PDB file of C-alpha atoms in Angstrom:
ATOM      1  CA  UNK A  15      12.027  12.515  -2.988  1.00 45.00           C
ATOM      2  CA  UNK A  16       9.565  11.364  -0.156  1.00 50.00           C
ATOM      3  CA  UNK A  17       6.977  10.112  -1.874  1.00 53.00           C
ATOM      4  CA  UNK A  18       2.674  10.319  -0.618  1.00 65.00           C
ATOM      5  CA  UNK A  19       3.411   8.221   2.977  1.00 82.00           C
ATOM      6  CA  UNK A  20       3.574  11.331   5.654  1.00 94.00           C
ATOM      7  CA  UNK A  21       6.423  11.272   7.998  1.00 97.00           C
ATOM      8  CA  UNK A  22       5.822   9.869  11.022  1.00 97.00           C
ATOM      9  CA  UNK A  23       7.110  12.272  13.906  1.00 98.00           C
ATOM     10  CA  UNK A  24       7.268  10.326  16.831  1.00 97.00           C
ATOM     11  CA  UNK A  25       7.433  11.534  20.693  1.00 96.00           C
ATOM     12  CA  UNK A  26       5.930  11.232  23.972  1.00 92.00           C
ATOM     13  CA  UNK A  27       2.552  12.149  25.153  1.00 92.00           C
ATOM     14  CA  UNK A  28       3.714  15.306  27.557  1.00 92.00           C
ATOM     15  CA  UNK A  29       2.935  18.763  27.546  1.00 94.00           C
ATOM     16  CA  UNK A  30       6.450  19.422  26.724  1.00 95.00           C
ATOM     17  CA  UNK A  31       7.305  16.936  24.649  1.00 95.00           C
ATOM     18  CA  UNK A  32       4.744  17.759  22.267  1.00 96.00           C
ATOM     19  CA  UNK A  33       5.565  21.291  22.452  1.00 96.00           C
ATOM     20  CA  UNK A  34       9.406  20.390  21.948  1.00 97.00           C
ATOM     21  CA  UNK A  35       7.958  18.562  18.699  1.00 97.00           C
ATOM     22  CA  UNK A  36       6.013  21.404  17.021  1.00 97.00           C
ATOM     23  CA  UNK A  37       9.176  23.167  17.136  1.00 97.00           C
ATOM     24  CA  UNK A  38      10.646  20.404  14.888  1.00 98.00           C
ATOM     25  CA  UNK A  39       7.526  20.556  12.857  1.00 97.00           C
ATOM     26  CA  UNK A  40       7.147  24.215  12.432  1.00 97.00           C
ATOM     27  CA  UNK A  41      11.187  23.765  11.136  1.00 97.00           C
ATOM     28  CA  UNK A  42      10.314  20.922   8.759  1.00 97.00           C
ATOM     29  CA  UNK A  43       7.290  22.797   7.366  1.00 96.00           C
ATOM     30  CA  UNK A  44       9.510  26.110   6.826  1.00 97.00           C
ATOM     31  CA  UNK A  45      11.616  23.741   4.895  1.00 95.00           C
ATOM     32  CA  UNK A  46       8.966  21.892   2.464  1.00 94.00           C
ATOM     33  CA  UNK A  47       5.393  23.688   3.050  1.00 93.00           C
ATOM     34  CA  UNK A  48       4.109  20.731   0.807  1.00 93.00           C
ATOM     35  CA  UNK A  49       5.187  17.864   3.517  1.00 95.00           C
ATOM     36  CA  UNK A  50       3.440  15.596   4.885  1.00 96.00           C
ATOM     37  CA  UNK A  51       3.823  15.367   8.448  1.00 97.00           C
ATOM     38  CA  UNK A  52       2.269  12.851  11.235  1.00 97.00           C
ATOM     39  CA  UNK A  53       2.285  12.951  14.820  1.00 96.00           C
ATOM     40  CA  UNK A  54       2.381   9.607  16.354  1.00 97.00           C
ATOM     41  CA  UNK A  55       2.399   9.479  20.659  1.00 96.00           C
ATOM     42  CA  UNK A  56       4.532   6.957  22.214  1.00 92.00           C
ATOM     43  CA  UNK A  57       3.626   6.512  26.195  1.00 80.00           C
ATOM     44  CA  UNK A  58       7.211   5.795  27.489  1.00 64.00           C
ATOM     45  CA  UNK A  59       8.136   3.416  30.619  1.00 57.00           C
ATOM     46  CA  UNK A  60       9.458   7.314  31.585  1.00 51.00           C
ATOM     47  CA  UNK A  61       5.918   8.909  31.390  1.00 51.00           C
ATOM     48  CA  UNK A  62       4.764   5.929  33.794  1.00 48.00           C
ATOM     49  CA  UNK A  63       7.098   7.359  37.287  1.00 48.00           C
ATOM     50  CA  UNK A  64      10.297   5.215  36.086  1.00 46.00           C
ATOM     51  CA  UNK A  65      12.845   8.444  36.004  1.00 46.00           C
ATOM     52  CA  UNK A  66      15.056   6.437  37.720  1.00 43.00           C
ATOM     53  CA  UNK A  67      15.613   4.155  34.715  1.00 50.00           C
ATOM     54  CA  UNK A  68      18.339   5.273  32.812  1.00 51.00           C
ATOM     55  CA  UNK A  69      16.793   6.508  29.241  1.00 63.00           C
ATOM     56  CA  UNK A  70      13.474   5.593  30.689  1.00 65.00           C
ATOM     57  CA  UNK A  71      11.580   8.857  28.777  1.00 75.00           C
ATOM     58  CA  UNK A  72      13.534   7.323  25.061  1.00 91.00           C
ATOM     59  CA  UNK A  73      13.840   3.394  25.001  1.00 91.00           C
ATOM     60  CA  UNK A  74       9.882   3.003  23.423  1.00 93.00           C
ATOM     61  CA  UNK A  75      10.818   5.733  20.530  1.00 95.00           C
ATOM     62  CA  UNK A  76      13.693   4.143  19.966  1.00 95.00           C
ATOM     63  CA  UNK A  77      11.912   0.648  19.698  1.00 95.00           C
ATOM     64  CA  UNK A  78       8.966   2.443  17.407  1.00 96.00           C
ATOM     65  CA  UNK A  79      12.013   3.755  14.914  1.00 97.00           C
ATOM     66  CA  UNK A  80      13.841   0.528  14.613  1.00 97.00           C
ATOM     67  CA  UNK A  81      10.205  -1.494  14.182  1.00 97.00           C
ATOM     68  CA  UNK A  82       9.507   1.289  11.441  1.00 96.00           C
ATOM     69  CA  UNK A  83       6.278   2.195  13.009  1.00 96.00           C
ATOM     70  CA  UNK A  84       7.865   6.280  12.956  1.00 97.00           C
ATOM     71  CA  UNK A  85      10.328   7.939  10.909  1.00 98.00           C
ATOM     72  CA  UNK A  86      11.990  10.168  13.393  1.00 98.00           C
ATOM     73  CA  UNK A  87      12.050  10.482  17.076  1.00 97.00           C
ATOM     74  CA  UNK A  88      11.745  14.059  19.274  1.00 97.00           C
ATOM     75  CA  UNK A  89      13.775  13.612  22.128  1.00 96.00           C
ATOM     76  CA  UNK A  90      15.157  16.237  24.565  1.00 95.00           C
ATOM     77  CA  UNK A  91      18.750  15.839  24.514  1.00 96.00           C
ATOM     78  CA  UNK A  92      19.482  15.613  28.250  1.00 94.00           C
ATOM     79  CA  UNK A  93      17.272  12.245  28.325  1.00 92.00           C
ATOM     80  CA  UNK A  94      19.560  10.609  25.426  1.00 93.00           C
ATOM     81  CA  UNK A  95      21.408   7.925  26.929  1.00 91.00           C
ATOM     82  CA  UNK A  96      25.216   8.362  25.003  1.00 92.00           C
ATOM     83  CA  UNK A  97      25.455   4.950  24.120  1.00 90.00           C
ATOM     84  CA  UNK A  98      24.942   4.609  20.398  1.00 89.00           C
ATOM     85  CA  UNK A  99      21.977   2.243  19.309  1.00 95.00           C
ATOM     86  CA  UNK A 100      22.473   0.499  16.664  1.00 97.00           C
ATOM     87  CA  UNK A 101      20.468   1.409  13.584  1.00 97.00           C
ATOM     88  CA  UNK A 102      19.939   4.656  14.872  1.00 98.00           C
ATOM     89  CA  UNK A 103      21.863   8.056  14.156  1.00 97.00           C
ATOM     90  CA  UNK A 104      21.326  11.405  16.130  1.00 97.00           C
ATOM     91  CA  UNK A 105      19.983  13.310  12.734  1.00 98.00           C
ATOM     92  CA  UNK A 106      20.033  16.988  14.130  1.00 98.00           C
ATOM     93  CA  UNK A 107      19.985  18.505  16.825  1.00 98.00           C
ATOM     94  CA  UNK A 108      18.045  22.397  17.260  1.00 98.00           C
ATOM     95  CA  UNK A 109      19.473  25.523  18.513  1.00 98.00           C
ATOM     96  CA  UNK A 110      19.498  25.426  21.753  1.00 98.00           C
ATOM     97  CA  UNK A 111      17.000  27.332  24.345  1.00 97.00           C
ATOM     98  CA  UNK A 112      18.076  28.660  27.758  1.00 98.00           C
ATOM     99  CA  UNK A 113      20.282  25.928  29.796  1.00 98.00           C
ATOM    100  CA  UNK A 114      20.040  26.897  33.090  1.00 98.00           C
ATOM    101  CA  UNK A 115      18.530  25.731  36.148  1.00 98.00           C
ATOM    102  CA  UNK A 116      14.887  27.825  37.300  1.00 98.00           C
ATOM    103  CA  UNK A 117      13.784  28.034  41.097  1.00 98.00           C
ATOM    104  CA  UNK A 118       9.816  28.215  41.688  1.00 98.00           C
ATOM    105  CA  UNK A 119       8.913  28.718  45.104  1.00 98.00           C
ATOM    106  CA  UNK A 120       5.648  30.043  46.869  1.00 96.00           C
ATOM    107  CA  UNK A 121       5.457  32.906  49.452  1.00 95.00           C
ATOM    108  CA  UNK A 122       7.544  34.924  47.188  1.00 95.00           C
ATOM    109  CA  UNK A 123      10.859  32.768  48.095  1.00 97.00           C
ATOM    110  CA  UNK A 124      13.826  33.743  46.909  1.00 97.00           C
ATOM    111  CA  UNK A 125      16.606  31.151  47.010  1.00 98.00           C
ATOM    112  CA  UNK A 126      18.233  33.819  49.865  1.00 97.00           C
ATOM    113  CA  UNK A 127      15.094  33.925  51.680  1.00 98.00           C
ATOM    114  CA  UNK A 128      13.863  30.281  51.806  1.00 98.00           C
ATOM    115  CA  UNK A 129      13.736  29.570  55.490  1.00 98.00           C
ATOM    116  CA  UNK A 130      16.181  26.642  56.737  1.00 98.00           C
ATOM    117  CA  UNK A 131      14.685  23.649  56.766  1.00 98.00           C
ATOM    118  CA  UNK A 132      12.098  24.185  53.485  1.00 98.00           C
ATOM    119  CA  UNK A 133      11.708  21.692  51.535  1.00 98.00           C
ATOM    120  CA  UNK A 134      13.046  22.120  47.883  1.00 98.00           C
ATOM    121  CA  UNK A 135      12.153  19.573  45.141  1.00 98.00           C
ATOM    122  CA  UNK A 136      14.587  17.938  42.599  1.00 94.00           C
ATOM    123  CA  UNK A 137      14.619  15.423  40.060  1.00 82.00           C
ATOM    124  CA  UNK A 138      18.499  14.558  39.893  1.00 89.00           C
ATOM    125  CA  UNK A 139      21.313  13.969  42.033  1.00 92.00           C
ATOM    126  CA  UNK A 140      23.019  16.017  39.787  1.00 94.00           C
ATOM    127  CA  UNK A 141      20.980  19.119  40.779  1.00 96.00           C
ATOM    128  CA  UNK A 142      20.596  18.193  44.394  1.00 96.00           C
ATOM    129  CA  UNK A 143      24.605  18.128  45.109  1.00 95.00           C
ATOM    130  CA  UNK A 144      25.342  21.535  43.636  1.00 96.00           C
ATOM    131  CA  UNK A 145      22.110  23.218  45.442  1.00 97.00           C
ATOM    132  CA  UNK A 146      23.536  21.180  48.639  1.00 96.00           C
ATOM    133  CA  UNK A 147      26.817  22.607  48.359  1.00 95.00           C
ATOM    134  CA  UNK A 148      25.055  26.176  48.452  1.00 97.00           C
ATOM    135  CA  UNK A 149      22.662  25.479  50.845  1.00 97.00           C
ATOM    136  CA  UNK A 150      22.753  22.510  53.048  1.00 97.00           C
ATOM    137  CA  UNK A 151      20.555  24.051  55.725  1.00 97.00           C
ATOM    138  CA  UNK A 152      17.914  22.915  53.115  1.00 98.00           C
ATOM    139  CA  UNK A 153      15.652  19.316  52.754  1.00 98.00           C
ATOM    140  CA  UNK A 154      15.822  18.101  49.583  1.00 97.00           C
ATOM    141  CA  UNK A 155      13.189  15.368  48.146  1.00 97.00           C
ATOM    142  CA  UNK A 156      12.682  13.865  45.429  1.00 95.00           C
ATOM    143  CA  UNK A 157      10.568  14.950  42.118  1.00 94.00           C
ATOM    144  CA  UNK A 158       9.561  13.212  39.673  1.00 90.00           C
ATOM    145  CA  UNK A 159       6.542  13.351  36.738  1.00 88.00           C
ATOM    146  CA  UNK A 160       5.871  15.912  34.049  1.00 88.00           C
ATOM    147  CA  UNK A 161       6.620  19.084  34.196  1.00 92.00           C
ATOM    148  CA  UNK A 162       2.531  20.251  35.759  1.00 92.00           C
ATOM    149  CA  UNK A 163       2.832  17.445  37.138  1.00 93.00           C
ATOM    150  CA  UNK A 164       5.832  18.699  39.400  1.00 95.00           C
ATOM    151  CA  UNK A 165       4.426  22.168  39.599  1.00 96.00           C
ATOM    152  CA  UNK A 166       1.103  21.043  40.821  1.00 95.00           C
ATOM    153  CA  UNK A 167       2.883  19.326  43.519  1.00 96.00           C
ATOM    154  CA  UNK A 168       4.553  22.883  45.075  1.00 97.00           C
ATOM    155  CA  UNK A 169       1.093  23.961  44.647  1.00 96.00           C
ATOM    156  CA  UNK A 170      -0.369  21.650  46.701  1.00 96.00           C
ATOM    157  CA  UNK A 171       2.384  22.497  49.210  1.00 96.00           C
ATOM    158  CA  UNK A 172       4.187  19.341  49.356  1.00 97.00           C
ATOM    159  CA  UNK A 173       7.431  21.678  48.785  1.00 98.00           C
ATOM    160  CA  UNK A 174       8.282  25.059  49.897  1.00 98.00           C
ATOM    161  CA  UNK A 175      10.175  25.398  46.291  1.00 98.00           C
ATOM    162  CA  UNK A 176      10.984  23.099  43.886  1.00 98.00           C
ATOM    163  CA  UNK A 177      14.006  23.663  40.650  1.00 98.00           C
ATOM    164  CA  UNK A 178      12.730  22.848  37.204  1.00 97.00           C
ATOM    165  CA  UNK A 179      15.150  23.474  33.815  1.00 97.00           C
ATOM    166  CA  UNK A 180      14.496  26.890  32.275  1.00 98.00           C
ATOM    167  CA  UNK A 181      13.905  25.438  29.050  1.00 97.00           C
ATOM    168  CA  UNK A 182      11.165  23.511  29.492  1.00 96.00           C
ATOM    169  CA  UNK A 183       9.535  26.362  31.390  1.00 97.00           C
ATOM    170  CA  UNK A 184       9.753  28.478  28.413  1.00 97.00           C
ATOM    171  CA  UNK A 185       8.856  26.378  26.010  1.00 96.00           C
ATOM    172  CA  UNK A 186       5.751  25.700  27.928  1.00 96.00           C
ATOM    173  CA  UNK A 187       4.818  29.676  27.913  1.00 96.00           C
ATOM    174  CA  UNK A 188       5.422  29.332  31.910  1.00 96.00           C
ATOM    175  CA  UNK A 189       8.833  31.737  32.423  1.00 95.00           C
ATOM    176  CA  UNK A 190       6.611  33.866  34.428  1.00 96.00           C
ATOM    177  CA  UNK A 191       6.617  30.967  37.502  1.00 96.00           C
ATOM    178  CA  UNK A 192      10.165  31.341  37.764  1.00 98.00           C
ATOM    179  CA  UNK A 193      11.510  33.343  40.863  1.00 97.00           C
ATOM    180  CA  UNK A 194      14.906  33.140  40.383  1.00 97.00           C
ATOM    181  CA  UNK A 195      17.541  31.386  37.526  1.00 98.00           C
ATOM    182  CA  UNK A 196      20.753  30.075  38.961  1.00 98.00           C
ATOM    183  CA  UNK A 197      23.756  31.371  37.299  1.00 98.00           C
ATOM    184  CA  UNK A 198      26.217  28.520  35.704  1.00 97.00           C
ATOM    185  CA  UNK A 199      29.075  29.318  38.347  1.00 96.00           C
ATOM    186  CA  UNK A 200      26.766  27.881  40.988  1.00 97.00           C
ATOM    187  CA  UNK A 201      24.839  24.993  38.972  1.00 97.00           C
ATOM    188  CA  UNK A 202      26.054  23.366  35.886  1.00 98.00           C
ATOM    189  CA  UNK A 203      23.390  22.177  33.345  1.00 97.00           C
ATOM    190  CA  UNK A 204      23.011  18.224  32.652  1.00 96.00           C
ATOM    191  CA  UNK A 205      24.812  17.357  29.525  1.00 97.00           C
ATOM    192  CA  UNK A 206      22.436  18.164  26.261  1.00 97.00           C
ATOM    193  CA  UNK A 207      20.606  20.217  28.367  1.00 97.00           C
ATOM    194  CA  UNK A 208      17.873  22.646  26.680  1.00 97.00           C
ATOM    195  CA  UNK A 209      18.876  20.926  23.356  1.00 98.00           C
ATOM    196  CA  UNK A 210      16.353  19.093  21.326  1.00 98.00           C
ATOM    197  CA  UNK A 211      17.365  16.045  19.527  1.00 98.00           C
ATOM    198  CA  UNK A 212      16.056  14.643  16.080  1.00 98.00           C
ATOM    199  CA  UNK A 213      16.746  10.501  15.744  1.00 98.00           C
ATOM    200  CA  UNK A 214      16.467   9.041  13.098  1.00 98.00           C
ATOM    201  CA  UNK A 215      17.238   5.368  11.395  1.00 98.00           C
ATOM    202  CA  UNK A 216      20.371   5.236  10.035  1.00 98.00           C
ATOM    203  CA  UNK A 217      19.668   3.463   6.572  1.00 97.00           C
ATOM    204  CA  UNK A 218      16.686   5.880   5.890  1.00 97.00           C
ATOM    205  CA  UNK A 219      19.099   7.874   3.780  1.00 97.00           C
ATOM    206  CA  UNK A 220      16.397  10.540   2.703  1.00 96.00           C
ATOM    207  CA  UNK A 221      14.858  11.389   6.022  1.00 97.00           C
ATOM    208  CA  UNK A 222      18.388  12.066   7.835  1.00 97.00           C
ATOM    209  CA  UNK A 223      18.932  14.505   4.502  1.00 97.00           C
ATOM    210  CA  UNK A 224      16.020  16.418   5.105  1.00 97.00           C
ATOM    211  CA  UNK A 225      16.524  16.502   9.327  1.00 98.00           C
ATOM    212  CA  UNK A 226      19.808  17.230   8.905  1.00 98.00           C
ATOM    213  CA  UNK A 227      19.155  20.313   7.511  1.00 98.00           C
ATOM    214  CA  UNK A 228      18.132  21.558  10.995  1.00 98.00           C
ATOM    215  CA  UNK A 229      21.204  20.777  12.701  1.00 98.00           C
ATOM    216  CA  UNK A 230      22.324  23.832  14.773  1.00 98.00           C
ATOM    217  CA  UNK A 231      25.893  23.479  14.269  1.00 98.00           C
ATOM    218  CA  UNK A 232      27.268  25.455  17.046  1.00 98.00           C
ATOM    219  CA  UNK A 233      24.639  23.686  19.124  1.00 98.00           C
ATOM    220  CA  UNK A 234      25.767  20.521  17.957  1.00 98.00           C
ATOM    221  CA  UNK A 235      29.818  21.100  18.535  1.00 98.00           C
ATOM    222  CA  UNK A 236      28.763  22.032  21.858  1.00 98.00           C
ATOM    223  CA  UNK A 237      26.645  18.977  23.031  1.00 98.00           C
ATOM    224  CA  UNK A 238      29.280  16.854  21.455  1.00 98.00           C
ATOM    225  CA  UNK A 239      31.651  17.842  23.994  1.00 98.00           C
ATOM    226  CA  UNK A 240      29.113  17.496  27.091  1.00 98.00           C
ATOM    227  CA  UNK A 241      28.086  13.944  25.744  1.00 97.00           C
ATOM    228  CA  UNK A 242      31.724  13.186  24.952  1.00 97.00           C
ATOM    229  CA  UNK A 243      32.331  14.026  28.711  1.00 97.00           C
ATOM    230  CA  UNK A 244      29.955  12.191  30.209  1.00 95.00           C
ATOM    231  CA  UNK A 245      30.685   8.727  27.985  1.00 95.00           C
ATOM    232  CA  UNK A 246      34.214   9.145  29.340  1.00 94.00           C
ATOM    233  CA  UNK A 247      33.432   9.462  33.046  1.00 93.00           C
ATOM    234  CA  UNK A 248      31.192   6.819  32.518  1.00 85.00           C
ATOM    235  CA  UNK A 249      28.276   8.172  34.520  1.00 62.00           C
ATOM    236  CA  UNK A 250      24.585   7.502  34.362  1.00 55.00           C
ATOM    237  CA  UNK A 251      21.879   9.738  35.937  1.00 55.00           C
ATOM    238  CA  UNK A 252      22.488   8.440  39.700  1.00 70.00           C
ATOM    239  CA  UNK A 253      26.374  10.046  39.603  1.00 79.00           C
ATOM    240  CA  UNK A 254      26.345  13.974  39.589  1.00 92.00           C
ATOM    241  CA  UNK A 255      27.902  14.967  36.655  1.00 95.00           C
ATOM    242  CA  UNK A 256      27.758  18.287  35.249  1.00 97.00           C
ATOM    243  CA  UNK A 257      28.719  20.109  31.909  1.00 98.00           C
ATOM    244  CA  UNK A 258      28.156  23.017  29.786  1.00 98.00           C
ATOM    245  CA  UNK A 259      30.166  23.965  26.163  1.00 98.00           C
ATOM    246  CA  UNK A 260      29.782  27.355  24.142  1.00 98.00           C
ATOM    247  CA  UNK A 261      31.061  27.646  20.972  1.00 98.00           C
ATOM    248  CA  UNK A 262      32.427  31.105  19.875  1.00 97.00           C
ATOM    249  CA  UNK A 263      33.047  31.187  16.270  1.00 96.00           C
ATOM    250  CA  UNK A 264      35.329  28.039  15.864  1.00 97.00           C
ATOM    251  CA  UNK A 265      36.474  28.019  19.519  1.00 98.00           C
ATOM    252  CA  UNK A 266      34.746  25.538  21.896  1.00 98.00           C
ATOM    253  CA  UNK A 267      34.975  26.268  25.904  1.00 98.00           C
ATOM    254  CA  UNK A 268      33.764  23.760  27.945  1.00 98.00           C
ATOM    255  CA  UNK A 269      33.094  23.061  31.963  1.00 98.00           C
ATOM    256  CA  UNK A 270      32.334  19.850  33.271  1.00 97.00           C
ATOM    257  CA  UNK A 271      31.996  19.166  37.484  1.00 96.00           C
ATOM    258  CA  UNK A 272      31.937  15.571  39.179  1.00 95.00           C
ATOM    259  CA  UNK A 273      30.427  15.994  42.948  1.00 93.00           C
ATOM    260  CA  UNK A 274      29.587  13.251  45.963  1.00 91.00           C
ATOM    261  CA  UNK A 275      26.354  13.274  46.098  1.00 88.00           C
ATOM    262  CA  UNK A 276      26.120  14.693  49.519  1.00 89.00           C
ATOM    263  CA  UNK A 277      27.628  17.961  47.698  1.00 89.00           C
ATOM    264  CA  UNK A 278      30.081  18.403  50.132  1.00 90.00           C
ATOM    265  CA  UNK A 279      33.065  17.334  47.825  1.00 90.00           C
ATOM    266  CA  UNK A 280      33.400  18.382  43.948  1.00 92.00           C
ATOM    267  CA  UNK A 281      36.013  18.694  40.787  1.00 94.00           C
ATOM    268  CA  UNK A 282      35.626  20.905  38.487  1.00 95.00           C
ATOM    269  CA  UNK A 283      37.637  22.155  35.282  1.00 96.00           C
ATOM    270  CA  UNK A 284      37.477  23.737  32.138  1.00 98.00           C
ATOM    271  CA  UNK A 285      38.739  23.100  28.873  1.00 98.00           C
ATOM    272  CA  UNK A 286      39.639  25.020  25.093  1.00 98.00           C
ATOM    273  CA  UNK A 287      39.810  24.253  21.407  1.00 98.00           C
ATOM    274  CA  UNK A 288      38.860  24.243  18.212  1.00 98.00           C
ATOM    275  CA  UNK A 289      35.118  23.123  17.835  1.00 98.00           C
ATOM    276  CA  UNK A 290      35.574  20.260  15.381  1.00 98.00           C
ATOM    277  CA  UNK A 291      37.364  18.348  18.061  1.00 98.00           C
ATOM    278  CA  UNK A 292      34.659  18.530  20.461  1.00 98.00           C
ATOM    279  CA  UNK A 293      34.838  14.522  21.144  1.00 98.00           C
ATOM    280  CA  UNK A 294      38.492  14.955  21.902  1.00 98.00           C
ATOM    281  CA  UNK A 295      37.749  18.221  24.487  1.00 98.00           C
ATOM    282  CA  UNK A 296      35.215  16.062  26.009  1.00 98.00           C
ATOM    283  CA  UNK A 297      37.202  12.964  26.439  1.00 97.00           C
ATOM    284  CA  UNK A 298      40.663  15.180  27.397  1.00 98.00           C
ATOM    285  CA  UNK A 299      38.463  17.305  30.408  1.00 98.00           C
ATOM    286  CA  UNK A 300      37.075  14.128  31.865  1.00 96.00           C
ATOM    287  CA  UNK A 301      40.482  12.445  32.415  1.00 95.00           C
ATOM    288  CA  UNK A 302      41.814  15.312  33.689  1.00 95.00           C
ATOM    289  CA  UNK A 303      38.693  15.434  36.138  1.00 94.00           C
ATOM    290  CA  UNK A 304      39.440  11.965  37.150  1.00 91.00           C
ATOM    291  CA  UNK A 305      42.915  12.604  37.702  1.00 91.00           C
ATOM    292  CA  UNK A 306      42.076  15.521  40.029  1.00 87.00           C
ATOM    293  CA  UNK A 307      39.873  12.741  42.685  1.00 75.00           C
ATOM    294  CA  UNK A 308      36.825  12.360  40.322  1.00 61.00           C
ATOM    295  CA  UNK A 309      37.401   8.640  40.139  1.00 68.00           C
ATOM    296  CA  UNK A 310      36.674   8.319  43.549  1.00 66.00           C
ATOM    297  CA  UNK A 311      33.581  10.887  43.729  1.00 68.00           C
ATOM    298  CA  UNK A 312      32.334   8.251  40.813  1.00 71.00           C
ATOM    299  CA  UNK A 313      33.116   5.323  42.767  1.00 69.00           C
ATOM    300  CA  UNK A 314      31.759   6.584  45.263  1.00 60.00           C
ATOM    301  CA  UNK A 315      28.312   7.628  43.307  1.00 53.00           C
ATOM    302  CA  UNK A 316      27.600   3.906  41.728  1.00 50.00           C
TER     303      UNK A 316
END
């Protein structure tokens, strides 16, 4: 039993992040309507332009869980770095929302009838190599900030389109900006992607009871295997790396792509099994990717 002390929900300051954490809330609350909850905002190094940073929008939770200044850290999955931190356990993590990859363009721009040469914002490598490979006729620029923060900027006509997750769109209530959602045979997801994370400390035995209980377990098998991917291939955010799992019952199916960053050059496989060994999947489709050239596409990348 908790005892009067609310729990201390920690996440960042965003729009999205604090509408990512009212989901967990609303969960907790269905769980114990008699809990005690607290919202505490932690400005990351993330929040302050540093997306190049690997785990820039997570390091300052992290720090505030291990201090014990929060009990349990919102992340979204996709920003998790997948080295362990000591101390730390990933708790639960939510079902998850739409995966894919949204264009918002003005004029009415499809992604067919963006004119050559428009400028199309990103904010990975790992998004800019497969949209390359469709459409190299295109500029691509960087894009970084929040999520109004990168909308405002196509507003202000700095980009003729710009490609934004679709989860984050929805969650904000703003599906109705997108123009067009890229199927997964073109673009692959980031690992974790449209999956929300619960962290919590791994010796506070009672909160990672009560936050497990909102672990999304097909969810969970399938960002396993993404995460388990991505460890193995040993890529950061500057290689682009790619991967999706769905879990059917107790089957697991998972895709994972490795790609130059000029988008011209790319593996890509697929792998099958049972759910449980998700790690294993994960681990067995990136060495077959680096058997088939990947090593050298993630030489190449660093």
């Amino acid at each position: 039993m908790r005892g009067p002390r609310p729990l201390r929900v920690g996440t960042r300051g965003s729009a999205l992040a604090r509408a990512q954490t009212e989901q967990v809330l609303q969960r907790l609350r269905a769980l114990d309507p008699e809990l005690s909850l607290e919202i505490v905002i932690i400005r990351t190094s993330g929040d302050r332009g540093q997306r190049e940073v690997r785990g820039a929008f997570v390091k300052e939770l992290q720090h505030a869980l291990l201090k014990g200044e929060i009990d349990l850290a919102v992340h979204s999955l996709k920003d998790l770095p997948t080295d362990p931190v000591s101390g730390l356990r990933l708790a639960a993590v939510l079902e998850r929302e739409d995966p894919r990859e949204a264009l918002i363009a003005r004029n009415g721009w499809t992604w067919a009838t963006l004119p050559s040469g428009a400028r199309v914002g990103t904010g990975s490598p790992r998004r800019t190599a497969q949209l390359r490979a469709l459409r190299p006729d295109l500029v691509y620029l960087p894009l970084v900030g929040n999520v109004d923060t990168r909308l405002r900027r196509l507003e202000e006509g700095h980009y003729e389109a710009i490609v934004l997750a679709v989860a984050g769109l929805i969650r904000l209530g703003w599906g109705e900006k997108i123009a067009e959602i890229f199927p997964l045979e073109q673009v692959l997801p980031a690992p974790g992607q449209g999956a929300i994370a619960v962290e919590v400390r791994a010796d506070d035995a009672s909160t990672l009871a009560l936050v497990g209980r909102l672990n999304h377990l097909p969810t969970w098998w399938a960002v396993i295997a993404e995460r388990a991917f991505l460890r193995a291939l040993g890529g950061g955010c500057r290689v682009p790396i790619a991967a999706y799992a769905e879990v059917h019952g107790e089957r697991l199916t998972l895709e994972g792509r490795v790609m130059a960053l000029d988008g011209m050059r790319g593996v890509r496989g697929q792998i099958e099994g049972p759910a449980e060994a998700a790690e294993a999947l994960g681990e067995a489709l990136a060495e077959r990717i680096k058997a088939a050239d990947g090593s050298m596409l993630l030489e190449a990348g660093e």
